[in-house]
Structures are given as C-alpha cells and as structure tokens.
C-alpha cells in the first residue's frame, strides 16, 4: 500500500528560507491539500516531494510496496506531476509527445491517450499551437501516463474551462478511490472537504 | 597550537629565502644569479598543481559523498589558490625566460601546460560566478573539476612531445632524477615543503573566513 | 532493475526525438552548415588561388580544418541541452528519463551531427585548399576518433552550462581547456595522414582520450542532470 510521509523539510534559496520545517503524511486513498498565501512555499514543497528539488534538511519517505522508502531518483520516476511550468516539445504533435514520454517511461501510450480523449484534446495538433487550457489537458495526460500511485498537483485546474475541470476532478476522485495518494496545491476552488489540510504560513 | 605552527612556517620560509640567496650554490649553465629563481618558481608551479589535485579530491567528496557545502567551499578555494600560485609561477618563469633565452614567452611545453591549467582554473571560476543557486553551483563546478582531472593528464603527455623543450631538463626534470648539488637539493626541497604548507595554511584561513561571512549573512532560524 | 533492451529503447527514443525535432526546424543543421562553409570560404580565399605548398599543407591545413570543425560544433551542438532548459522541457525529462539513457541518446545525436558535418566539410576543404592527403584511411580514422571526442566532450560541457547564465560565452570558455588535448592529437594524426606517415603514439592516445571522456561523461552526467 502506498504511503507518503515527510518530516521537518527545510529549503532556502540564498538568504530566503522558503520552507521552515514542514511535516505531513498521506495514507492510501488520502489527499493532502496544501494552502497558504503567495510565496509560502507550496510549489517548493511539491518540487521537493517530487524529487525535482533536494531539501536542505528533513526526510521525505514515499513507499509503494514494502517497507523501504524509494530513493529520490526512483521517486522522481514514479510520481505523477502536474505543474504550471511543465512544458512539452512544440515541434512535436500531442500524440508524438505522449508516445515519446511513454517510450521513456517504458509503458504503452494508451492510458495517456485515453485520458486526453476524455478531456478532449486533438492528438495531431502541434504542441506549440495549443491554447493554455489545452496545454493543461496535455499536462494531465502526461501525468497519468504511467499510472502513478502518487499525484503531485500544483494548480491542477489552471486555465481549465468548467467541463475540463469537472473531468479532471473525476480523474482525481477515481485515482483516490483506487487507493492512490494526492498532494494538491493551489486548486482553483478549495472545496475538498474530505481532504486533510496543510497550511504554510506566510 | 595553530599560532605555533604559523610561527614555525614563518621561520621556515624565512630560512628558505635566506638560504636561497646566501647558502645555496649557483647552478651550472645559468646566467648570473638567475638560477636562484628556481627555489621559488618550481615550488609555486608544484603548489598550483597540488591545488588542482586537492580541488578534484574535494569535488569528488562533495559530489559522491553527501554534498557537504564545506567540501564545495574547499574545492573552490583550492582552485583560487591554484590560480594565484599558477600566475606567480608563470610570471617568475617568464622573468627567468627573459634572462636566459631573451624572450618572456616561448611556447615551451611547460609554459604551455601551465597556461592551459590557468585556463582551466579561470573557466571553473567563471562557471561558479554564472550560477546563483548554491547547490547547483557546487554540483556543476564539482563535475567540471572532475572532468578537468580526467583530461589534463593527456596534456602532460602530449604537449612536451609536440613542441621542442627549452626547459632546463638536465638540472630539473620530471623523471625524478635530479642532477643538482646537494645544497641546492636541500634548499629546493625545503622550499617545496614550505610552499605546500603555505598553500594549506592559506587554504584553511580562507575557508574559515568564507564560512564565517556566510554565517553572518544567513537568515535567522 | 529495468532490462538492458528497454534501456536501449529509451536511448533510441531520445535519439529519434532529437532528429525529429531537428528536421522540423533545421536549426542546428543550418547553423552548422552555414558556420562551416563561411569559415571554409574565408580560409580558402586567404590561402590564395594556387593553394599551398606540400610543406604548408602538412603543417597549416590540418590545423585550420579542425578549427573549422571545432567552431561549427560549438555553434550548433550545445543547443541540444540548452534548449531543454530554456523551453523548460527539461522538467518533464527529469521526471521521466533515465539519465544514462538520456545522455547516450543525445550523444548519439551529437555524433551523427558531427560525422555528417565532417563528411560534408572535409572533401570540400581538401578540394578547395588543394590539400594532399597521402593516407586517406588514416584521415578517416582521425576524423572518426577526433569527431567522437569532440561530440562527447561538448555534450558534457553543454549539459553543465545549460543550467548556468550566459551560456554562449560559458560554453566556449569551459570547453576549450577540455577539448584542447583532443584537438592537438587530432591535428597531429591529420598531419601524419596528409604526409603519409605512420599513426604513431597519437592514435592510441586519442582513443584513450575518447575512452576517458566517455567514462567521465557516464559517471558525471547523473550528478550534472539531477539535483
């Protein structure tokens, strides 16, 4: 059963201490909602959890099967990430982008393509020709390509119209119902009543 | 204890300087008093090389041994000092070349080799100044230092082969055989030891200085 | 642990992606070709209509050839890493790719780029400068081994500077000391090929350099690429 636990995570940039000993935990089927004003470190925390950023101090333990936590390199490959700065290859079509990353992740592209179909995204459009809302759909398709057990979502519904946001919320609910974990920051509407909250001070 | 060692070093180097000018004999084949420059030029070139090796070792410890910022700082300071002593070695070498061969620069292989290592040090420092984040800076400059270590041995093999050497091989050479009078040998080895100790002493001071100034500007926890 | 065959598939996917993007924009190919031919014309015009004597041919021309190759590669190859950082596609790559497969895929792309450049430039250079090459086989070997070192060394330096500021100047400053031994060896081998001499000790040294820089690349790239 997957589980995530992080303790006393610290991270500073130069002289600015962005994360000052943040702790939290998520169990199977659980969701952690990270809230706080601008600059409180929500995105930084998510980057540390995904392994894109190494914390200065503190422990991050993510377990999938078994007792041993995965090391940062393994964790990086296992998580599913949606973030505002995720970008794809403009010279390739949507389908080519997904197939490329599917080959990198050594999985068939079918799952990601199915999600894009559900969200509604033309597959033969070049990635440079996508509107911001369509780019966000591509990010979701990319994030779930390898059926991750842990989703790290930073501004997951950014630029979505109502129907796309609805479908994305369904995807998230299905993921949690299947025993997956999620850590979400900056969702457009903070109405996840069942979720645990972690508030980062300003 | 540290003060005592510093005084000892001061005494040692003073003795070396006095001995270099008053006690050691002149080498054959050198013009006038110019062979005395040997006692300073050679150790400084040696110490510059030591700086590179030390930086590579600290870089490896940083990169593969826990990313301790102290190792990163030690590597950077070693390169800075390597650059300093390398420049001094180049200048003393050029002065001596002017006396002996009439020109400051001859593209002699040893001159070329030390110039290229100076380029390496400069490139390393340029890289560091182009990165703001401390972790990224440590990581990338350590990788570059190790890459440098992987390719510089080739320079020491290739460059002497390609160009004719004007360097006084019969007196001082890289094979380790030294055809010098014993008094010259003593002063030279003493000077090398002194300069090496000087390098590590300055290195230690500079690391502590930088650590202190970093602590002063760190955010309050 | 993932099996070796799928590692190769990953590297192959990276290689295919690089060339697919390149063919659609032709940025690197154009830059390399333009650079190479501009310098080629300058060299040829400066040497004059009658070309050079044999003695000059074995001393000067090999150097100029490698200078042309070096600067063309510096103009066109770093883009493979720099663009990933600038367009921020590197984020997705860091999360999805195995570092060693990524390095090898991009290296293969760099190699094909350099070999294509050499295949294009060398015959034209030899013809335009009237250069005598008495051992074409040795020349091909020098180009292959030298080109390999050029691509590998440049790839690793490009990966390093891609995460810094002022990438253009930093690449030249950092790559020159690293590539200098390679250039000296490649020029020496090219000289021997032109003069018809035996390869000598330069060939094993060049191959050893290629090996060293490959090992250094494979060992250092994961630390360079990941935080």
PDB file of N, CA and C in Angstrom, chain C residues 55-104:
ATOM      1  N   UNK C  55      54.657  21.367 -47.900  1.00  0.00           N
ATOM      2  CA  UNK C  55      55.109  21.561 -46.519  1.00  0.00           C
ATOM      3  C   UNK C  55      54.064  22.316 -45.712  1.00  0.00           C
ATOM      4  N   UNK C  56      53.530  23.383 -46.338  1.00  0.00           N
ATOM      5  CA  UNK C  56      52.483  24.115 -45.638  1.00  0.00           C
ATOM      6  C   UNK C  56      51.248  23.238 -45.476  1.00  0.00           C
ATOM      7  N   UNK C  57      51.027  22.404 -46.493  1.00  0.00           N
ATOM      8  CA  UNK C  57      49.854  21.541 -46.446  1.00  0.00           C
ATOM      9  C   UNK C  57      49.854  20.617 -45.253  1.00  0.00           C
ATOM     10  N   UNK C  58      51.040  20.157 -44.859  1.00  0.00           N
ATOM     11  CA  UNK C  58      51.059  19.241 -43.714  1.00  0.00           C
ATOM     12  C   UNK C  58      51.172  19.977 -42.392  1.00  0.00           C
ATOM     13  N   UNK C  59      51.462  21.278 -42.412  1.00  0.00           N
ATOM     14  CA  UNK C  59      51.564  21.951 -41.119  1.00  0.00           C
ATOM     15  C   UNK C  59      50.363  22.840 -40.829  1.00  0.00           C
ATOM     16  N   UNK C  60      49.914  23.576 -41.824  1.00  0.00           N
ATOM     17  CA  UNK C  60      48.878  24.579 -41.573  1.00  0.00           C
ATOM     18  C   UNK C  60      47.470  24.040 -41.806  1.00  0.00           C
ATOM     19  N   UNK C  61      47.287  23.352 -42.935  1.00  0.00           N
ATOM     20  CA  UNK C  61      45.927  22.952 -43.317  1.00  0.00           C
ATOM     21  C   UNK C  61      45.222  22.041 -42.304  1.00  0.00           C
ATOM     22  N   UNK C  62      45.915  21.050 -41.716  1.00  0.00           N
ATOM     23  CA  UNK C  62      45.211  20.217 -40.727  1.00  0.00           C
ATOM     24  C   UNK C  62      44.676  21.041 -39.566  1.00  0.00           C
ATOM     25  N   UNK C  63      45.455  22.048 -39.134  1.00  0.00           N
ATOM     26  CA  UNK C  63      45.013  22.873 -38.010  1.00  0.00           C
ATOM     27  C   UNK C  63      43.730  23.615 -38.369  1.00  0.00           C
ATOM     28  N   UNK C  64      43.728  24.216 -39.556  1.00  0.00           N
ATOM     29  CA  UNK C  64      42.562  25.004 -39.959  1.00  0.00           C
ATOM     30  C   UNK C  64      41.320  24.142 -40.093  1.00  0.00           C
ATOM     31  N   UNK C  65      41.491  22.925 -40.585  1.00  0.00           N
ATOM     32  CA  UNK C  65      40.340  22.032 -40.704  1.00  0.00           C
ATOM     33  C   UNK C  65      39.706  21.800 -39.343  1.00  0.00           C
ATOM     34  N   UNK C  66      40.525  21.507 -38.347  1.00  0.00           N
ATOM     35  CA  UNK C  66      39.971  21.222 -37.027  1.00  0.00           C
ATOM     36  C   UNK C  66      39.428  22.470 -36.360  1.00  0.00           C
ATOM     37  N   UNK C  67      39.987  23.626 -36.669  1.00  0.00           N
ATOM     38  CA  UNK C  67      39.428  24.872 -36.143  1.00  0.00           C
ATOM     39  C   UNK C  67      38.019  25.075 -36.685  1.00  0.00           C
ATOM     40  N   UNK C  68      37.860  24.817 -37.993  1.00  0.00           N
ATOM     41  CA  UNK C  68      36.528  24.932 -38.598  1.00  0.00           C
ATOM     42  C   UNK C  68      35.552  23.982 -37.923  1.00  0.00           C
ATOM     43  N   UNK C  69      35.980  22.725 -37.729  1.00  0.00           N
ATOM     44  CA  UNK C  69      35.085  21.742 -37.110  1.00  0.00           C
ATOM     45  C   UNK C  69      34.740  22.141 -35.680  1.00  0.00           C
ATOM     46  N   UNK C  70      35.761  22.593 -34.933  1.00  0.00           N
ATOM     47  CA  UNK C  70      35.535  22.969 -33.548  1.00  0.00           C
ATOM     48  C   UNK C  70      34.507  24.079 -33.432  1.00  0.00           C
ATOM     49  N   UNK C  71      34.684  25.136 -34.211  1.00  0.00           N
ATOM     50  CA  UNK C  71      33.774  26.267 -34.074  1.00  0.00           C
ATOM     51  C   UNK C  71      32.379  25.955 -34.590  1.00  0.00           C
ATOM     52  N   UNK C  72      32.285  25.116 -35.616  1.00  0.00           N
ATOM     53  CA  UNK C  72      30.957  24.726 -36.097  1.00  0.00           C
ATOM     54  C   UNK C  72      30.217  23.935 -35.029  1.00  0.00           C
ATOM     55  N   UNK C  73      30.932  22.995 -34.404  1.00  0.00           N
ATOM     56  CA  UNK C  73      30.309  22.185 -33.366  1.00  0.00           C
ATOM     57  C   UNK C  73      29.889  23.066 -32.193  1.00  0.00           C
ATOM     58  N   UNK C  74      30.740  24.015 -31.808  1.00  0.00           N
ATOM     59  CA  UNK C  74      30.413  24.908 -30.697  1.00  0.00           C
ATOM     60  C   UNK C  74      29.193  25.757 -31.024  1.00  0.00           C
ATOM     61  N   UNK C  75      28.987  26.056 -32.300  1.00  0.00           N
ATOM     62  CA  UNK C  75      27.836  26.866 -32.692  1.00  0.00           C
ATOM     63  C   UNK C  75      26.551  26.056 -32.652  1.00  0.00           C
ATOM     64  N   UNK C  76      26.624  24.771 -32.996  1.00  0.00           N
ATOM     65  CA  UNK C  76      25.389  24.020 -33.194  1.00  0.00           C
ATOM     66  C   UNK C  76      25.053  22.950 -32.176  1.00  0.00           C
ATOM     67  N   UNK C  77      26.026  22.385 -31.479  1.00  0.00           N
ATOM     68  CA  UNK C  77      25.737  21.236 -30.629  1.00  0.00           C
ATOM     69  C   UNK C  77      25.153  21.557 -29.247  1.00  0.00           C
ATOM     70  N   UNK C  78      25.611  22.606 -28.558  1.00  0.00           N
ATOM     71  CA  UNK C  78      25.104  22.844 -27.199  1.00  0.00           C
ATOM     72  C   UNK C  78      23.593  23.022 -27.141  1.00  0.00           C
ATOM     73  N   UNK C  79      22.996  23.388 -28.239  1.00  0.00           N
ATOM     74  CA  UNK C  79      21.552  23.604 -28.278  1.00  0.00           C
ATOM     75  C   UNK C  79      20.778  22.404 -27.736  1.00  0.00           C
ATOM     76  N   UNK C  80      21.318  21.208 -27.938  1.00  0.00           N
ATOM     77  CA  UNK C  80      20.592  20.010 -27.532  1.00  0.00           C
ATOM     78  C   UNK C  80      20.292  19.997 -26.032  1.00  0.00           C
ATOM     79  N   UNK C  81      21.159  20.586 -25.211  1.00  0.00           N
ATOM     80  CA  UNK C  81      20.859  20.688 -23.783  1.00  0.00           C
ATOM     81  C   UNK C  81      20.305  22.051 -23.402  1.00  0.00           C
ATOM     82  N   UNK C  82      20.852  23.092 -24.034  1.00  0.00           N
ATOM     83  CA  UNK C  82      20.442  24.443 -23.663  1.00  0.00           C
ATOM     84  C   UNK C  82      18.966  24.668 -23.943  1.00  0.00           C
ATOM     85  N   UNK C  83      18.494  24.132 -25.077  1.00  0.00           N
ATOM     86  CA  UNK C  83      17.095  24.373 -25.421  1.00  0.00           C
ATOM     87  C   UNK C  83      16.140  23.691 -24.444  1.00  0.00           C
ATOM     88  N   UNK C  84      16.538  22.506 -23.942  1.00  0.00           N
ATOM     89  CA  UNK C  84      15.680  21.810 -22.977  1.00  0.00           C
ATOM     90  C   UNK C  84      15.466  22.673 -21.748  1.00  0.00           C
ATOM     91  N   UNK C  85      16.538  23.358 -21.305  1.00  0.00           N
ATOM     92  CA  UNK C  85      16.395  24.200 -20.123  1.00  0.00           C
ATOM     93  C   UNK C  85      15.589  25.450 -20.447  1.00  0.00           C
ATOM     94  N   UNK C  86      15.863  26.045 -21.612  1.00  0.00           N
ATOM     95  CA  UNK C  86      15.207  27.315 -21.925  1.00  0.00           C
ATOM     96  C   UNK C  86      13.718  27.148 -22.198  1.00  0.00           C
ATOM     97  N   UNK C  87      13.321  26.064 -22.868  1.00  0.00           N
ATOM     98  CA  UNK C  87      11.895  25.846 -23.115  1.00  0.00           C
ATOM     99  C   UNK C  87      11.223  25.104 -21.961  1.00  0.00           C
ATOM    100  N   UNK C  88      12.033  24.751 -20.944  1.00  0.00           N
ATOM    101  CA  UNK C  88      11.546  24.080 -19.737  1.00  0.00           C
ATOM    102  C   UNK C  88      11.028  22.668 -19.976  1.00  0.00           C
ATOM    103  N   UNK C  89      11.352  22.087 -21.111  1.00  0.00           N
ATOM    104  CA  UNK C  89      11.013  20.679 -21.312  1.00  0.00           C
ATOM    105  C   UNK C  89      11.896  19.802 -20.433  1.00  0.00           C
ATOM    106  N   UNK C  90      12.976  20.383 -19.886  1.00  0.00           N
ATOM    107  CA  UNK C  90      13.874  19.612 -19.027  1.00  0.00           C
ATOM    108  C   UNK C  90      13.153  19.088 -17.788  1.00  0.00           C
ATOM    109  N   UNK C  91      12.112  19.816 -17.341  1.00  0.00           N
ATOM    110  CA  UNK C  91      11.381  19.374 -16.142  1.00  0.00           C
ATOM    111  C   UNK C  91      10.744  18.017 -16.401  1.00  0.00           C
ATOM    112  N   UNK C  92      10.036  17.915 -17.520  1.00  0.00           N
ATOM    113  CA  UNK C  92       9.401  16.641 -17.862  1.00  0.00           C
ATOM    114  C   UNK C  92      10.446  15.545 -18.049  1.00  0.00           C
ATOM    115  N   UNK C  93      11.586  15.889 -18.668  1.00  0.00           N
ATOM    116  CA  UNK C  93      12.643  14.902 -18.887  1.00  0.00           C
ATOM    117  C   UNK C  93      13.236  14.404 -17.579  1.00  0.00           C
ATOM    118  N   UNK C  94      13.417  15.325 -16.626  1.00  0.00           N
ATOM    119  CA  UNK C  94      13.992  14.915 -15.344  1.00  0.00           C
ATOM    120  C   UNK C  94      13.089  13.942 -14.615  1.00  0.00           C
ATOM    121  N   UNK C  95      11.770  14.097 -14.834  1.00  0.00           N
ATOM    122  CA  UNK C  95      10.837  13.215 -14.148  1.00  0.00           C
ATOM    123  C   UNK C  95      10.652  11.887 -14.862  1.00  0.00           C
ATOM    124  N   UNK C  96      10.927  11.869 -16.160  1.00  0.00           N
ATOM    125  CA  UNK C  96      10.581  10.666 -16.921  1.00  0.00           C
ATOM    126  C   UNK C  96      11.762   9.823 -17.374  1.00  0.00           C
ATOM    127  N   UNK C  97      12.929  10.442 -17.622  1.00  0.00           N
ATOM    128  CA  UNK C  97      14.004   9.716 -18.290  1.00  0.00           C
ATOM    129  C   UNK C  97      15.032   9.152 -17.327  1.00  0.00           C
ATOM    130  N   UNK C  98      15.666   8.049 -17.731  1.00  0.00           N
ATOM    131  CA  UNK C  98      16.834   7.524 -17.025  1.00  0.00           C
ATOM    132  C   UNK C  98      18.039   8.324 -17.506  1.00  0.00           C
ATOM    133  N   UNK C  99      18.809   8.931 -16.583  1.00  0.00           N
ATOM    134  CA  UNK C  99      19.895   9.825 -17.008  1.00  0.00           C
ATOM    135  C   UNK C  99      20.870   9.204 -18.006  1.00  0.00           C
ATOM    136  N   UNK C 100      21.296   7.968 -17.777  1.00  0.00           N
ATOM    137  CA  UNK C 100      22.294   7.395 -18.680  1.00  0.00           C
ATOM    138  C   UNK C 100      21.725   7.208 -20.084  1.00  0.00           C
ATOM    139  N   UNK C 101      20.450   6.814 -20.171  1.00  0.00           N
ATOM    140  CA  UNK C 101      19.829   6.641 -21.489  1.00  0.00           C
ATOM    141  C   UNK C 101      19.690   7.989 -22.187  1.00  0.00           C
ATOM    142  N   UNK C 102      19.344   9.011 -21.413  1.00  0.00           N
ATOM    143  CA  UNK C 102      19.217  10.357 -21.974  1.00  0.00           C
ATOM    144  C   UNK C 102      20.555  10.828 -22.523  1.00  0.00           C
ATOM    145  N   UNK C 103      21.625  10.646 -21.731  1.00  0.00           N
ATOM    146  CA  UNK C 103      22.953  11.078 -22.155  1.00  0.00           C
ATOM    147  C   UNK C 103      23.365  10.364 -23.438  1.00  0.00           C
ATOM    148  N   UNK C 104      23.152   9.053 -23.469  1.00  0.00           N
ATOM    149  CA  UNK C 104      23.579   8.288 -24.643  1.00  0.00           C
ATOM    150  C   UNK C 104      22.741   8.631 -25.866  1.00  0.00           C
TER     151      UNK C 104
END
